[in-house]
Each structure stands twice: as C-alpha cells, then as structure tokens.
Tab-separated table of C-alpha atoms in Angstrom:
chain	number	residue	atom	x	y	z
A	1	MET	CA	13.351	-15.502	-29.870
A	2	LYS	CA	10.812	-14.949	-26.986
A	3	LYS	CA	8.396	-12.292	-27.893
A	4	LEU	CA	5.540	-11.492	-25.300
A	5	GLY	CA	2.588	-9.571	-26.852
A	6	ILE	CA	0.582	-7.858	-23.910
A	7	VAL	CA	-2.962	-6.603	-24.132
A	8	ILE	CA	-3.949	-3.766	-22.760
A	9	THR	CA	-7.670	-2.519	-22.713
A	10	ASP	CA	-8.139	0.216	-20.417
A	11	GLY	CA	-6.684	2.373	-17.294
A	12	VAL	CA	-7.692	-0.603	-14.826
A	13	GLY	CA	-4.715	-2.414	-16.866
A	14	PHE	CA	-2.535	0.035	-17.440
A	15	ARG	CA	-2.466	0.385	-13.629
A	16	ASN	CA	-2.005	-3.218	-13.033
A	17	PHE	CA	0.695	-3.963	-15.787
A	18	VAL	CA	2.478	-0.663	-16.374
A	19	MET	CA	2.350	0.858	-13.126
A	20	SER	CA	3.501	-2.305	-11.087
A	21	ASP	CA	6.544	-4.094	-11.674
A	22	PHE	CA	5.352	-6.205	-14.007
A	23	LEU	CA	6.932	-4.996	-17.392
A	24	THR	CA	10.468	-5.217	-15.795
A	25	GLU	CA	9.847	-8.565	-14.787
A	26	ALA	CA	8.627	-9.389	-18.407
A	27	ARG	CA	11.859	-8.343	-19.747
A	28	LEU	CA	13.933	-10.670	-17.894
A	29	GLN	CA	11.903	-13.650	-19.431
A	30	PHE	CA	10.952	-12.772	-23.213
A	31	ASP	CA	13.423	-10.816	-25.524
A	32	THR	CA	10.532	-8.610	-26.787
A	33	ILE	CA	7.777	-6.882	-25.548
A	34	ILE	CA	5.145	-5.474	-27.951
A	35	ILE	CA	1.959	-3.726	-26.091
A	36	TYR	CA	-1.223	-3.887	-27.954
A	37	SER	CA	-3.204	-0.837	-26.732
A	38	GLY	CA	-6.891	0.473	-26.354
A	39	LEU	CA	-5.505	3.310	-25.108
A	40	PRO	CA	-4.020	5.822	-27.309
A	41	ILE	CA	0.204	5.607	-27.354
A	42	SER	CA	0.287	8.870	-26.089
A	43	ALA	CA	-0.607	7.365	-22.657
A	44	TYR	CA	2.616	5.559	-22.158
A	45	PRO	CA	5.757	7.490	-20.739
A	46	ALA	CA	8.289	8.039	-22.789
A	47	ASP	CA	11.009	6.060	-21.246
A	48	LEU	CA	8.406	2.682	-21.613
A	49	GLN	CA	8.110	3.890	-25.703
A	50	SER	CA	11.926	3.411	-25.764
A	51	THR	CA	12.133	-0.083	-24.352
A	52	SER	CA	8.782	-1.838	-25.607
A	53	THR	CA	6.906	-1.225	-29.146
A	54	ILE	CA	3.596	-0.163	-28.429
A	55	LYS	CA	1.025	-0.376	-31.095
A	56	GLU	CA	-2.425	1.194	-30.877
A	57	LEU	CA	-5.697	-1.424	-31.702
A	58	ASP	CA	-8.574	0.555	-34.222
A	59	VAL	CA	-11.154	0.244	-31.830
A	60	PHE	CA	-13.784	-2.604	-33.405
A	61	VAL	CA	-17.830	-1.920	-33.565
A	62	GLU	CA	-19.671	-4.996	-33.625
A	63	GLY	CA	-21.930	-5.261	-36.595
A	64	LYS	CA	-25.649	-6.436	-35.787
A	65	TRP	CA	-25.228	-10.199	-36.152
A	66	THR	CA	-21.843	-10.159	-34.410
A	67	TRP	CA	-24.113	-8.246	-31.393
A	68	PHE	CA	-26.823	-10.878	-31.645
A	69	PHE	CA	-24.611	-14.061	-31.358
A	70	ARG	CA	-22.501	-12.147	-28.149
A	71	LYS	CA	-25.634	-11.337	-26.529
A	72	TRP	CA	-27.060	-14.785	-27.182
A	73	LYS	CA	-23.972	-16.464	-25.557
A	74	GLU	CA	-23.734	-14.249	-22.382
A	75	LEU	CA	-26.896	-14.625	-21.396
A	76	ALA	CA	-26.742	-18.440	-22.040
A	77	HIS	CA	-24.324	-18.354	-20.070
A	78	LEU	CA	-25.984	-16.306	-16.881
A	79	GLN	CA	-28.875	-18.768	-17.781
A	80	HIS	CA	-26.899	-21.685	-17.408
A	81	TYR	CA	-25.769	-20.533	-13.943
A	82	LYS	CA	-29.104	-18.748	-12.627
A	83	SER	CA	-28.940	-20.447	-9.693
A	84	PHE	CA	-26.040	-18.058	-8.231
A	85	TYR	CA	-27.510	-15.182	-6.773
A	86	GLY	CA	-25.305	-12.244	-8.718
A	87	MET	CA	-25.980	-14.123	-12.455
A	88	LYS	CA	-29.657	-14.312	-11.793
A	89	ASP	CA	-29.581	-10.394	-10.686
A	90	ASN	CA	-27.727	-9.330	-14.006
A	91	LEU	CA	-30.289	-11.477	-15.388
A	92	LYS	CA	-32.797	-9.450	-13.852
A	93	SER	CA	-31.319	-6.065	-14.100
A	94	GLY	CA	-30.593	-6.417	-17.838
A	95	TYR	CA	-33.923	-7.586	-19.134
A	96	PRO	CA	-35.159	-4.338	-21.217
A	97	LYS	CA	-37.806	-2.245	-19.672
A	98	THR	CA	-38.628	-0.418	-23.233
A	99	ILE	CA	-40.310	-2.303	-26.267
A	100	SER	CA	-37.443	-0.866	-29.076
A	101	ALA	CA	-36.565	-3.177	-31.689
A	102	ARG	CA	-33.466	-3.933	-30.138
A	103	SER	CA	-35.433	-4.409	-26.890
A	104	LEU	CA	-37.515	-6.941	-28.089
A	105	LEU	CA	-34.997	-8.840	-29.722
A	106	VAL	CA	-33.007	-9.213	-26.813
A	107	LYS	CA	-36.401	-10.570	-25.118
A	108	ILE	CA	-36.682	-12.955	-27.665
A	109	ILE	CA	-33.125	-13.860	-26.442
A	110	TYR	CA	-33.868	-13.717	-23.233
A	111	PHE	CA	-36.625	-16.825	-24.005
A	112	PHE	CA	-34.859	-18.752	-26.305
A	113	THR	CA	-31.755	-18.962	-23.661
A	114	GLN	CA	-33.896	-20.213	-20.683
A	115	ARG	CA	-34.580	-23.277	-22.627
A	116	VAL	CA	-31.445	-23.687	-24.603
A	117	HIS	CA	-28.428	-22.936	-22.555
A	118	SER	CA	-25.862	-26.028	-22.409
A	119	SER	CA	-22.414	-25.376	-22.342
A	120	ALA	CA	-22.058	-26.877	-25.887
A	121	SER	CA	-24.787	-24.337	-27.576
A	122	ILE	CA	-22.620	-21.830	-25.859
A	123	LEU	CA	-19.508	-22.649	-27.473
A	124	PHE	CA	-21.705	-23.287	-30.984
A	125	VAL	CA	-22.682	-19.607	-30.692
A	126	GLU	CA	-19.374	-18.228	-29.711
A	127	LYS	CA	-17.995	-19.918	-32.958
A	128	LEU	CA	-21.052	-17.969	-34.583
A	129	GLN	CA	-20.284	-14.615	-32.995
A	130	PHE	CA	-16.391	-15.217	-34.227
A	131	LEU	CA	-17.572	-16.352	-37.745
A	132	SER	CA	-19.563	-13.093	-38.154
A	133	PHE	CA	-16.710	-10.531	-37.853
A	134	SER	CA	-14.496	-12.784	-39.208
A	135	LYS	CA	-14.277	-11.170	-43.028
A	136	HIS	CA	-14.742	-7.511	-40.952
A	137	ARG	CA	-11.572	-5.091	-41.660
A	138	ILE	CA	-10.622	-4.691	-38.170
A	139	ALA	CA	-10.014	-8.739	-37.388
A	140	LYS	CA	-8.006	-8.280	-41.529
A	141	GLU	CA	-6.052	-6.144	-39.866
A	142	TYR	CA	-5.237	-7.577	-36.885
A	143	LEU	CA	-4.559	-11.037	-38.297
A	144	ARG	CA	-1.654	-8.885	-40.333
A	145	LEU	CA	-0.550	-6.862	-37.712
A	146	LEU	CA	0.285	-10.649	-35.787
A	147	GLN	CA	1.836	-11.973	-38.939
A	148	GLU	CA	3.750	-8.811	-39.256
A	149	ASP	CA	4.961	-9.213	-35.345
A	150	GLN	CA	4.806	-13.083	-35.003
A	151	PRO	CA	4.512	-12.785	-30.949
A	152	THR	CA	5.492	-16.097	-29.368
A	153	HIS	CA	2.596	-15.414	-26.534
A	154	ILE	CA	-0.375	-13.093	-25.827
A	155	PHE	CA	-1.485	-11.948	-22.575
A	156	PHE	CA	-4.826	-10.293	-22.548
A	157	THR	CA	-5.131	-8.124	-19.139
A	158	HIS	CA	-8.330	-8.816	-19.153
A	159	GLN	CA	-11.238	-11.475	-20.256
A	160	ARG	CA	-14.033	-9.698	-21.089
A	161	PRO	CA	-14.178	-6.561	-22.990
A	162	SER	CA	-16.433	-7.909	-26.255
A	163	TYR	CA	-14.466	-5.214	-28.456
A	164	LEU	CA	-11.433	-7.448	-27.947
A	165	ALA	CA	-12.674	-10.609	-29.648
A	166	PRO	CA	-11.581	-9.929	-33.166
A	167	PHE	CA	-7.826	-9.673	-31.336
A	168	LEU	CA	-8.515	-12.698	-29.809
A	169	TYR	CA	-9.523	-14.366	-32.969
A	170	ALA	CA	-6.605	-13.420	-35.206
A	171	ALA	CA	-4.395	-14.705	-32.519
A	172	ILE	CA	-6.278	-18.380	-32.772
A	173	GLN	CA	-5.992	-17.682	-36.483
A	174	SER	CA	-2.417	-17.434	-36.105
A	175	GLN	CA	-2.090	-20.463	-33.942
A	176	ILE	CA	-0.407	-18.119	-31.149
A	177	PRO	CA	-0.895	-19.112	-27.981
A	178	VAL	CA	-3.008	-17.107	-25.728
A	179	SER	CA	-3.428	-16.176	-22.152
A	180	SER	CA	-5.700	-14.036	-19.885
A	181	PHE	CA	-5.458	-12.352	-16.548
A	182	ILE	CA	-8.806	-12.767	-14.487
A	183	PHE	CA	-9.812	-9.066	-13.953
A	184	SER	CA	-11.714	-8.677	-10.782
A	185	TRP	CA	-12.900	-10.866	-7.491
A	186	ASP	CA	-16.319	-10.456	-9.078
A	187	ASN	CA	-16.002	-11.418	-12.441
A	188	LEU	CA	-16.772	-15.270	-12.346
A	189	ALA	CA	-19.423	-15.730	-10.365
A	190	SER	CA	-22.112	-12.684	-11.021
A	191	LYS	CA	-20.327	-11.717	-14.775
A	192	GLY	CA	-21.056	-12.585	-18.300
A	193	ARG	CA	-18.968	-14.610	-20.592
A	194	MET	CA	-15.582	-14.453	-21.107
A	195	LEU	CA	-15.150	-12.972	-24.917
A	196	GLY	CA	-13.689	-16.101	-26.223
A	197	THR	CA	-11.659	-19.060	-25.514
A	198	PHE	CA	-7.865	-19.223	-24.273
A	199	ASP	CA	-5.551	-21.481	-23.727
A	200	TYR	CA	-4.235	-20.297	-20.067
A	201	PHE	CA	-5.765	-18.518	-17.493
A	202	LEU	CA	-4.061	-16.536	-14.557
A	203	VAL	CA	-6.128	-16.413	-11.072
A	204	TRP	CA	-5.823	-14.377	-7.935
A	205	SER	CA	-6.654	-16.975	-5.916
A	206	ASP	CA	-7.158	-21.117	-5.133
A	207	LEU	CA	-10.648	-19.682	-5.062
A	208	MET	CA	-10.714	-18.174	-8.346
A	209	LYS	CA	-9.300	-21.282	-9.770
A	210	LYS	CA	-12.215	-23.358	-8.284
A	211	GLU	CA	-14.653	-20.822	-9.377
A	212	LEU	CA	-12.773	-20.840	-12.882
A	213	LEU	CA	-13.068	-24.901	-13.811
A	214	TYR	CA	-16.251	-24.531	-12.297
A	215	PHE	CA	-17.643	-21.622	-14.610
A	216	TYR	CA	-15.687	-23.340	-17.411
A	217	PRO	CA	-15.700	-26.965	-17.209
A	218	ASN	CA	-13.769	-27.129	-20.418
A	219	VAL	CA	-11.162	-25.329	-18.757
A	220	LYS	CA	-8.554	-27.886	-17.216
A	221	GLU	CA	-6.494	-27.632	-14.080
A	222	GLU	CA	-3.492	-27.659	-15.161
A	223	GLN	CA	-4.386	-24.333	-17.584
A	224	VAL	CA	-4.646	-21.993	-14.541
A	225	ARG	CA	-2.143	-20.963	-12.254
A	226	VAL	CA	-2.665	-19.159	-9.164
A	227	VAL	CA	-0.093	-15.890	-8.938
A	228	GLY	CA	-2.457	-13.313	-6.956
A	229	THR	CA	-2.884	-9.905	-8.707
A	230	PRO	CA	-0.838	-7.329	-9.729
A	231	GLN	CA	-3.270	-4.356	-8.547
A	232	PHE	CA	-2.245	-4.199	-4.980
A	233	GLU	CA	1.518	-4.689	-5.958
A	234	PRO	CA	2.495	-0.779	-5.566
A	235	TYR	CA	1.381	-1.062	-2.240
A	236	MET	CA	4.759	-2.588	-1.664
A	237	MET	CA	6.940	-0.379	-3.872
A	238	ASP	CA	9.256	2.415	-2.678
A	239	LYS	CA	8.268	4.507	-5.301
A	240	TYR	CA	4.545	5.526	-3.939
A	241	LYS	CA	4.996	6.158	-0.204
A	242	THR	CA	4.263	8.931	0.955
A	243	GLU	CA	5.405	10.080	4.388
A	244	LYS	CA	2.976	10.266	7.146
A	245	GLN	CA	3.399	14.195	7.971
A	246	ASP	CA	3.490	14.842	3.885
A	247	PHE	CA	0.128	13.169	4.078
A	248	TYR	CA	-1.656	15.210	6.908
A	249	ALA	CA	0.015	18.469	5.205
A	250	LYS	CA	-1.271	17.712	1.940
A	251	PHE	CA	-4.806	16.792	2.715
A	252	ASN	CA	-4.548	19.613	5.735
A	253	LEU	CA	-5.304	17.019	8.532
A	254	LYS	CA	-5.349	17.372	12.315
A	255	GLU	CA	-3.401	15.031	13.812
A	256	SER	CA	-5.043	14.845	17.219
A	257	GLN	CA	-8.374	13.622	15.598
A	258	LYS	CA	-9.557	10.224	13.793
A	259	ILE	CA	-9.714	9.866	10.423
A	260	ILE	CA	-12.849	8.422	8.195
A	261	CYS	CA	-11.943	7.394	4.373
A	262	PHE	CA	-15.678	6.738	2.860
A	263	SER	CA	-14.407	5.846	-0.684
A	264	CYS	CA	-17.504	6.146	-3.557
A	265	ALA	CA	-18.402	3.772	-6.044
A	266	ASP	CA	-19.458	5.158	-9.541
A	267	ALA	CA	-22.933	7.028	-9.962
A	268	SER	CA	-24.232	3.601	-11.513
A	269	ILE	CA	-24.080	1.577	-8.265
A	270	GLY	CA	-23.366	4.272	-5.643
A	271	ALA	CA	-26.877	6.417	-5.679
A	272	ASN	CA	-26.788	6.067	-2.061
A	273	ASP	CA	-23.308	7.592	-1.403
A	274	PRO	CA	-24.652	11.473	-1.000
A	275	VAL	CA	-26.938	9.804	1.924
A	276	VAL	CA	-24.271	8.107	3.508
A	277	ILE	CA	-21.750	10.916	3.172
A	278	ARG	CA	-24.446	13.245	5.045
A	279	THR	CA	-25.026	10.603	7.623
A	280	ILE	CA	-21.280	10.597	8.629
A	281	ALA	CA	-21.272	14.531	8.191
A	282	ASN	CA	-24.149	15.355	10.354
A	283	ALA	CA	-22.864	12.629	13.309
A	284	MET	CA	-19.969	14.192	13.268
A	285	ARG	CA	-21.436	18.027	13.619
A	286	GLU	CA	-23.341	16.636	16.401
A	287	ASN	CA	-20.872	14.801	17.917
A	288	LYS	CA	-22.709	11.570	17.615
A	289	ILE	CA	-19.655	9.859	17.645
A	290	GLY	CA	-18.027	10.705	20.599
A	291	ILE	CA	-14.294	11.098	19.062
A	292	PRO	CA	-13.518	14.034	17.351
A	293	CYS	CA	-13.106	13.251	13.478
A	294	GLN	CA	-12.398	14.107	10.241
A	295	LEU	CA	-13.933	12.943	6.749
A	296	VAL	CA	-12.370	12.340	3.576
A	297	VAL	CA	-14.312	11.256	0.677
A	298	ARG	CA	-12.491	9.672	-2.101
A	299	THR	CA	-14.479	10.024	-5.394
A	300	SER	CA	-14.606	7.032	-7.668
A	301	PRO	CA	-12.041	7.547	-10.947
A	302	ALA	CA	-14.282	5.998	-13.295
A	303	GLU	CA	-16.756	9.699	-13.069
A	304	GLU	CA	-16.307	13.415	-12.298
A	305	PRO	CA	-17.401	14.392	-8.978
A	306	GLU	CA	-20.240	17.064	-9.999
A	307	ARG	CA	-22.945	15.157	-8.687
A	308	PHE	CA	-21.029	15.799	-5.087
A	309	ALA	CA	-21.420	19.606	-5.323
A	310	ALA	CA	-24.632	20.099	-3.168
A	311	ILE	CA	-22.782	18.239	-0.380
A	312	GLN	CA	-19.136	19.921	-0.583
A	313	LYS	CA	-21.252	23.353	-0.364
A	314	GLU	CA	-23.651	22.137	2.561
A	315	PHE	CA	-20.174	20.319	4.303
A	316	PRO	CA	-17.179	22.297	3.475
A	317	GLU	CA	-15.252	20.426	6.541
A	318	ILE	CA	-15.309	17.611	4.473
A	319	ILE	CA	-12.165	16.920	2.865
A	320	TRP	CA	-11.865	15.508	-0.956
A	321	ASN	CA	-9.665	13.374	-2.688
A	322	THR	CA	-10.677	13.310	-6.494
A	323	PRO	CA	-8.840	10.622	-8.055
A	324	LYS	CA	-6.458	12.104	-10.886
A	325	TRP	CA	-6.839	9.825	-13.366
A	326	ILE	CA	-6.081	11.787	-16.643
A	327	LEU	CA	-8.498	11.240	-19.639
A	328	THR	CA	-6.457	10.205	-22.778
A	329	ARG	CA	-8.965	10.064	-25.660
A	330	GLU	CA	-11.869	12.558	-25.985
A	331	ASN	CA	-15.552	11.285	-27.731
A	332	HIS	CA	-14.694	7.381	-26.893
A	333	ALA	CA	-17.567	5.383	-26.669
A	334	GLU	CA	-16.373	3.919	-22.962
A	335	SER	CA	-14.821	7.218	-21.889
A	336	TRP	CA	-14.071	5.974	-18.417
A	337	SER	CA	-11.846	3.245	-19.927
A	338	GLN	CA	-9.861	5.846	-21.601
A	339	ARG	CA	-8.588	7.105	-18.315
A	340	ILE	CA	-5.265	6.493	-16.707
A	341	PRO	CA	-4.183	7.120	-12.848
A	342	SER	CA	-1.241	9.467	-12.652
A	343	GLU	CA	2.002	8.105	-10.100
A	344	GLU	CA	0.311	10.968	-7.786
A	345	ASP	CA	-3.003	9.351	-7.636
A	346	ILE	CA	-1.527	5.683	-6.727
A	347	MET	CA	0.782	7.818	-3.759
A	348	ASP	CA	-2.282	9.120	-2.448
A	349	LEU	CA	-4.164	5.934	-2.472
A	350	ARG	CA	-1.662	4.371	-0.537
A	351	SER	CA	-1.316	7.107	1.951
A	352	LEU	CA	-4.916	6.983	2.668
A	353	LEU	CA	-4.699	3.053	3.074
A	354	GLU	CA	-1.632	3.822	5.473
A	355	TYR	CA	-2.612	6.418	7.402
A	356	VAL	CA	-6.777	6.631	7.819
A	357	ASP	CA	-8.172	4.971	10.722
A	358	LEU	CA	-11.771	3.559	9.000
A	359	ASN	CA	-12.803	3.193	5.824
A	360	ILE	CA	-16.341	2.803	4.655
A	361	ASN	CA	-17.838	2.006	1.352
A	362	MET	CA	-20.894	-0.018	-0.554
A	363	CYS	CA	-19.640	-3.480	-1.190
A	364	SER	CA	-16.692	-2.789	-3.182
A	365	THR	CA	-13.237	-4.064	-3.882
A	366	MET	CA	-12.050	-1.303	-1.491
A	367	SER	CA	-12.324	-3.284	1.205
A	368	LEU	CA	-9.574	-5.192	0.332
A	369	ASP	CA	-7.104	-2.440	-0.338
A	370	PHE	CA	-7.886	-1.517	3.382
A	371	MET	CA	-7.539	-4.887	4.872
A	372	LEU	CA	-4.504	-5.498	3.694
A	373	PHE	CA	-3.350	-2.814	5.672
A	374	ASP	CA	-5.392	-4.262	8.841
A	375	LYS	CA	-7.943	-0.742	8.512
A	376	PRO	CA	-11.558	-1.713	9.867
A	377	VAL	CA	-13.897	-1.366	6.845
A	378	ILE	CA	-17.456	-0.869	7.132
A	379	ASN	CA	-19.764	-1.756	4.211
A	380	THR	CA	-22.991	0.470	3.787
A	381	VAL	CA	-26.142	-0.590	1.955
A	382	PHE	CA	-28.622	1.538	3.007
A	383	GLY	CA	-31.060	0.166	-0.007
A	384	ASN	CA	-34.193	-2.305	-0.279
A	385	PRO	CA	-37.263	-2.360	-2.298
A	386	GLU	CA	-39.131	-0.956	0.310
A	387	ASN	CA	-37.685	2.441	1.352
A	388	GLY	CA	-36.796	3.912	-1.839
A	389	LEU	CA	-33.560	4.336	-1.997
A	390	TYR	CA	-31.464	2.766	-4.866
A	391	ASP	CA	-31.344	-1.316	-3.983
A	392	ASP	CA	-27.839	-1.914	-2.870
A	393	GLN	CA	-28.383	-4.405	-0.059
A	394	ARG	CA	-29.152	-6.972	-2.487
A	395	PHE	CA	-25.207	-6.897	-3.086
A	396	LEU	CA	-25.022	-8.927	-0.120
A	397	GLY	CA	-26.367	-11.694	-2.356
A	398	TYR	CA	-23.634	-11.824	-4.794
A	399	ASP	CA	-21.448	-15.144	-4.388
A	400	HIS	CA	-18.239	-13.339	-3.974
A	401	PHE	CA	-19.581	-10.936	-1.221
A	402	LYS	CA	-21.453	-13.470	0.675
A	403	LYS	CA	-17.757	-15.006	1.650
A	404	VAL	CA	-17.064	-11.213	3.294
A	405	VAL	CA	-19.945	-11.321	5.181
A	406	GLU	CA	-19.930	-14.748	6.353
A	407	SER	CA	-16.224	-13.744	7.334
A	408	GLN	CA	-16.882	-11.092	9.731
A	409	SER	CA	-13.953	-8.929	8.261
A	410	VAL	CA	-16.307	-6.449	7.651
A	411	THR	CA	-19.406	-4.994	9.574
A	412	ILE	CA	-22.467	-4.061	7.492
A	413	ALA	CA	-24.607	-1.061	8.015
A	414	LYS	CA	-27.612	-1.094	6.446
A	415	ASN	CA	-29.338	2.005	8.406
A	416	PRO	CA	-27.784	5.656	9.501
A	417	THR	CA	-28.065	4.179	13.788
A	418	GLU	CA	-26.287	1.106	12.789
A	419	LEU	CA	-23.678	3.023	10.913
A	420	ILE	CA	-22.776	5.598	13.721
A	421	ASP	CA	-22.348	2.129	16.224
A	422	GLN	CA	-20.181	0.285	13.585
A	423	ILE	CA	-18.171	3.715	13.547
A	424	LYS	CA	-17.560	3.826	17.604
A	425	GLU	CA	-16.899	0.389	17.618
A	426	ALA	CA	-14.526	0.342	14.814
A	427	LEU	CA	-12.749	3.378	16.358
A	428	ILE	CA	-12.205	2.204	19.843
A	429	ASN	CA	-11.232	-1.372	19.176
A	430	PRO	CA	-9.700	-1.093	15.456
A	431	LEU	CA	-8.080	-4.571	15.970
A	432	ALA	CA	-11.203	-6.359	16.924
A	433	ARG	CA	-11.273	-7.814	13.581
A	434	THR	CA	-7.759	-8.139	12.707
A	435	LYS	CA	-7.712	-12.025	12.059
A	436	GLU	CA	-10.811	-12.039	9.733
A	437	ARG	CA	-9.233	-9.634	7.932
A	438	LYS	CA	-6.261	-11.445	7.340
A	439	ALA	CA	-8.508	-14.861	6.916
A	440	MET	CA	-10.749	-12.579	4.020
A	441	ILE	CA	-7.158	-11.676	2.168
A	442	ASP	CA	-5.729	-14.676	2.321
A	443	LEU	CA	-8.824	-16.200	0.920
A	444	GLN	CA	-9.041	-13.540	-2.367
A	445	ILE	CA	-5.357	-13.509	-2.814
A	446	SER	CA	-3.316	-16.767	-2.290
A	447	LYS	CA	0.062	-15.100	-2.803
A	448	LYS	CA	2.289	-12.461	-1.540
A	449	LEU	CA	2.189	-8.878	-2.687
A	450	ASN	CA	5.329	-9.067	-3.153
A	451	ARG	CA	7.056	-10.593	-6.287
A	452	THR	CA	3.655	-10.787	-7.995
A	453	SER	CA	4.773	-9.304	-11.183
A	454	GLN	CA	7.922	-11.778	-11.118
A	455	ARG	CA	5.422	-14.666	-10.379
A	456	ILE	CA	3.153	-13.503	-13.415
A	457	ALA	CA	6.214	-13.093	-16.002
A	458	THR	CA	7.836	-16.186	-14.973
A	459	THR	CA	4.379	-18.207	-15.287
A	460	LEU	CA	3.898	-16.441	-19.415
A	461	SER	CA	7.737	-17.279	-19.978
A	462	GLN	CA	7.022	-21.486	-18.936
A	463	TRP	CA	3.892	-21.449	-20.835
A	464	ASN	CA	5.812	-19.839	-23.917
A	465	ASP	CA	8.123	-22.175	-23.801
A	466	ARG	CA	5.120	-25.066	-23.784
A	467	LYS	CA	4.310	-25.023	-27.508
C-alpha cells in the first residue's frame, strides 16, 4: 500500500498544496494520504478531513544546544557562500547589535565560522544538531507516530523551518524516503541552510535545479526534478475566476480609469511602502500622470494593515484590499505562519492580476504573479544608505533579483520622479516588455501552470516506487 505523508507547515504551504489541485492528484497516485500539519486540524475544510487523515504536530521548541548547532550550521553555510550578495547581506544584517549573552555567543559563532565553513564541517554540525534533540519528548513522539502510520514516502512542502528538524530526524530513523519542495525563488541563493538532508527535491525551474546542485554539492542530479510551482496554479482553476463586472463592482472601481495596484511587503522589509503609496496618490491628485487613474493597495497577508491608518485617512480615494487570511491559532510563536488564505482572497488576488493595468511593488515575488498575466511591473527601491530611508536598494544585488533587473522585464524606480515617469510609460505602452516578461517567467518557472499538481504527485509516486 502506498501511503503519502505530506508535511504542511504554514498558511503558504496550505495555499500551495491544499487550495490547488495537488491533493486531488495525489489521491490518484497513492492509496492513503496523511497530512502532518503545523496548523490546527480545524483549519482544514470538513470534506478534506473526511477523505484524508490529518494529524496535528506538536510544536517543537529548540533547546540551547539544538539552537547552538543549528545557528552554527546556518552561519557556516552563509559564510561558505558569502561571495553571493544575498548571503553576505544576510550575514551582515544578522550580526548582533547588542551585548546580551546570546548575542555574544552568536558573535563567537560568526568568528569561528569565518574560518571553518567547509561542506564537511556543515554536515558534521548538522549531525550534532540532530543528536542534540534525539532524546527529546517530541522526537520520540514523532518516531512513535511514524511507526504507527507507516507512510511509504514523506513530502515536506517547505525545506527550511527549523522546528521541523525532529520530524525529518524521525523519518530518517524510520528509513522512510523523504522529499522536499523548494519553497520560493530566493531561498537557495540568499537564505540559510535547509533544515536537514533530504533524499529528493522538487524545484520550480532548470535555474533552481542548477542552484540547488551548486549550493548543496552532496545532492546528485537524479535526486532533483523540475516540476514548476503550485503557488500559481490556482490562477488556472475556474473556481477562483471572477468576472470583470463583478470585480469592478466589488472594489467600487470606474471602468473609465486605469487601475494601478500597489502590493505591499510586510513591515520588516516594506518600511518604504507608505512613502511610495503617498507618492502615487499625490501624483494622481495633482494630475502628474496625465491619465485618469485609480489606486488599489493590497497589503501583506503576513500582517494587519494598521500601519497604513494615517494614509487611509489622508487619501480616502485609495481603494484597499486587505488579504482575507484567517488566523487559525492564537498565541503562537510565529503567528504569521498560522494564517491561511480564504477562497475569497485567492479570487480577489486573481482578479487583481487579471484586470488591473499596472503593478508596483518592492522587489516582491508578486512581480511574477503579475507577469503571468502580462501586466507591466515597476519595482520601487527608494531607500539607500545616504537618504535616510530603509535601504531597499540593496535587494537589487541579490542574485535572484539581479536576473530580474538584467532581463528588463520590470522597470526600477529609485525616486518619485522615476516612478511617475515609469507609470506613464507603462500605461501608455503596456505591451512594450511582453517578450521580456515571458522570458523571465520561462526562466523562473520552467513548466506550464496547468498540470503542476499532476507532475508533483506523479513524481512523488515514482520516487515512492524506487525503494
């Protein structure tokens, strides 16, 4: 009997693998589906609970030694690849600025890993990390759970959350093959180490496969399969489509005016969002764009929209789309991870992608979302070390985003004048960069959106049969 265990860690994983066609396709390939969930069981729809087994994972909290070895492993990985701008920038931004006991310990790890960061040393420290929690109550509980369920393959929908390391350890100890999906386009070239060692990997593109083999030299080519990403698959599903007249009515939009959508980052990296929104809103008020426009602002699903309260009061003409993500659990250490999208929100997002005339964002994955619908995209980076704003221009040096800049599939606005000029250009000639946008999509997502879930489920089934 083929039993697939699916590890869903957060709301984004829920969107990608529950709200797409993945579970439907997986049921065609496996006799039994077991979801090991970092979300409460109540987050899942009733019809899914009747067709799949859902087991809520106890939350693992790292002990001191586990934290120490995990931090050592992650920093050594960044040090090993610090020739990549994103890795170097994460090292710089993560360096402690206080003198607490933990900060001093991190500084010691920084000092040591500057000198010792070989691939062999990283794998050795990972063994120490796993050994440190091998006797932990939750690790033993996970071992018992897998012995009871006996899945024949375990699929992690995210490769990075460190709190899942004990579950990966339990799977390895139980000699169950494990695979992982690489979560996002920037994870390999700018983020820290994966949570552990997997047998197989699913990636978005040929580019991502090349990156994976470079950053993880112990991985062999036959362990990696290019499948695309289910992140965008709902845009192909009829259930999430909204008719144009219904979209205009819901958001109280005028058909006689162009629609500009600004999509926000979360506060940690989107500190300049209010500056950009004011720039656009003032330009519209003062008729600097020269074309009748209306502005829709979509806030980040990772936060509440309170930080924009002053702008909402100052510019009542702005239309706001606050993502309808439902908080499934209170008092969680990572509360953002416990938010899941509603079907209504996916419909709202899809309609924005389809019907607006222009998207503006700060170097976000949302650039790809809008490119899929051949919409012009402007990336705003108003901040640098000299002008007192949050330094978002540094993201232009990140390896994944350098490719976007060099492709000319988007325009880059470093100040209000450039932004207004680029808005005019995009609205007057929206198809000017169609060829470049298509090339960028082909580079970042090497497979067609339709049948993404089928490809993933079929690949997992093939890997299951290898054992």
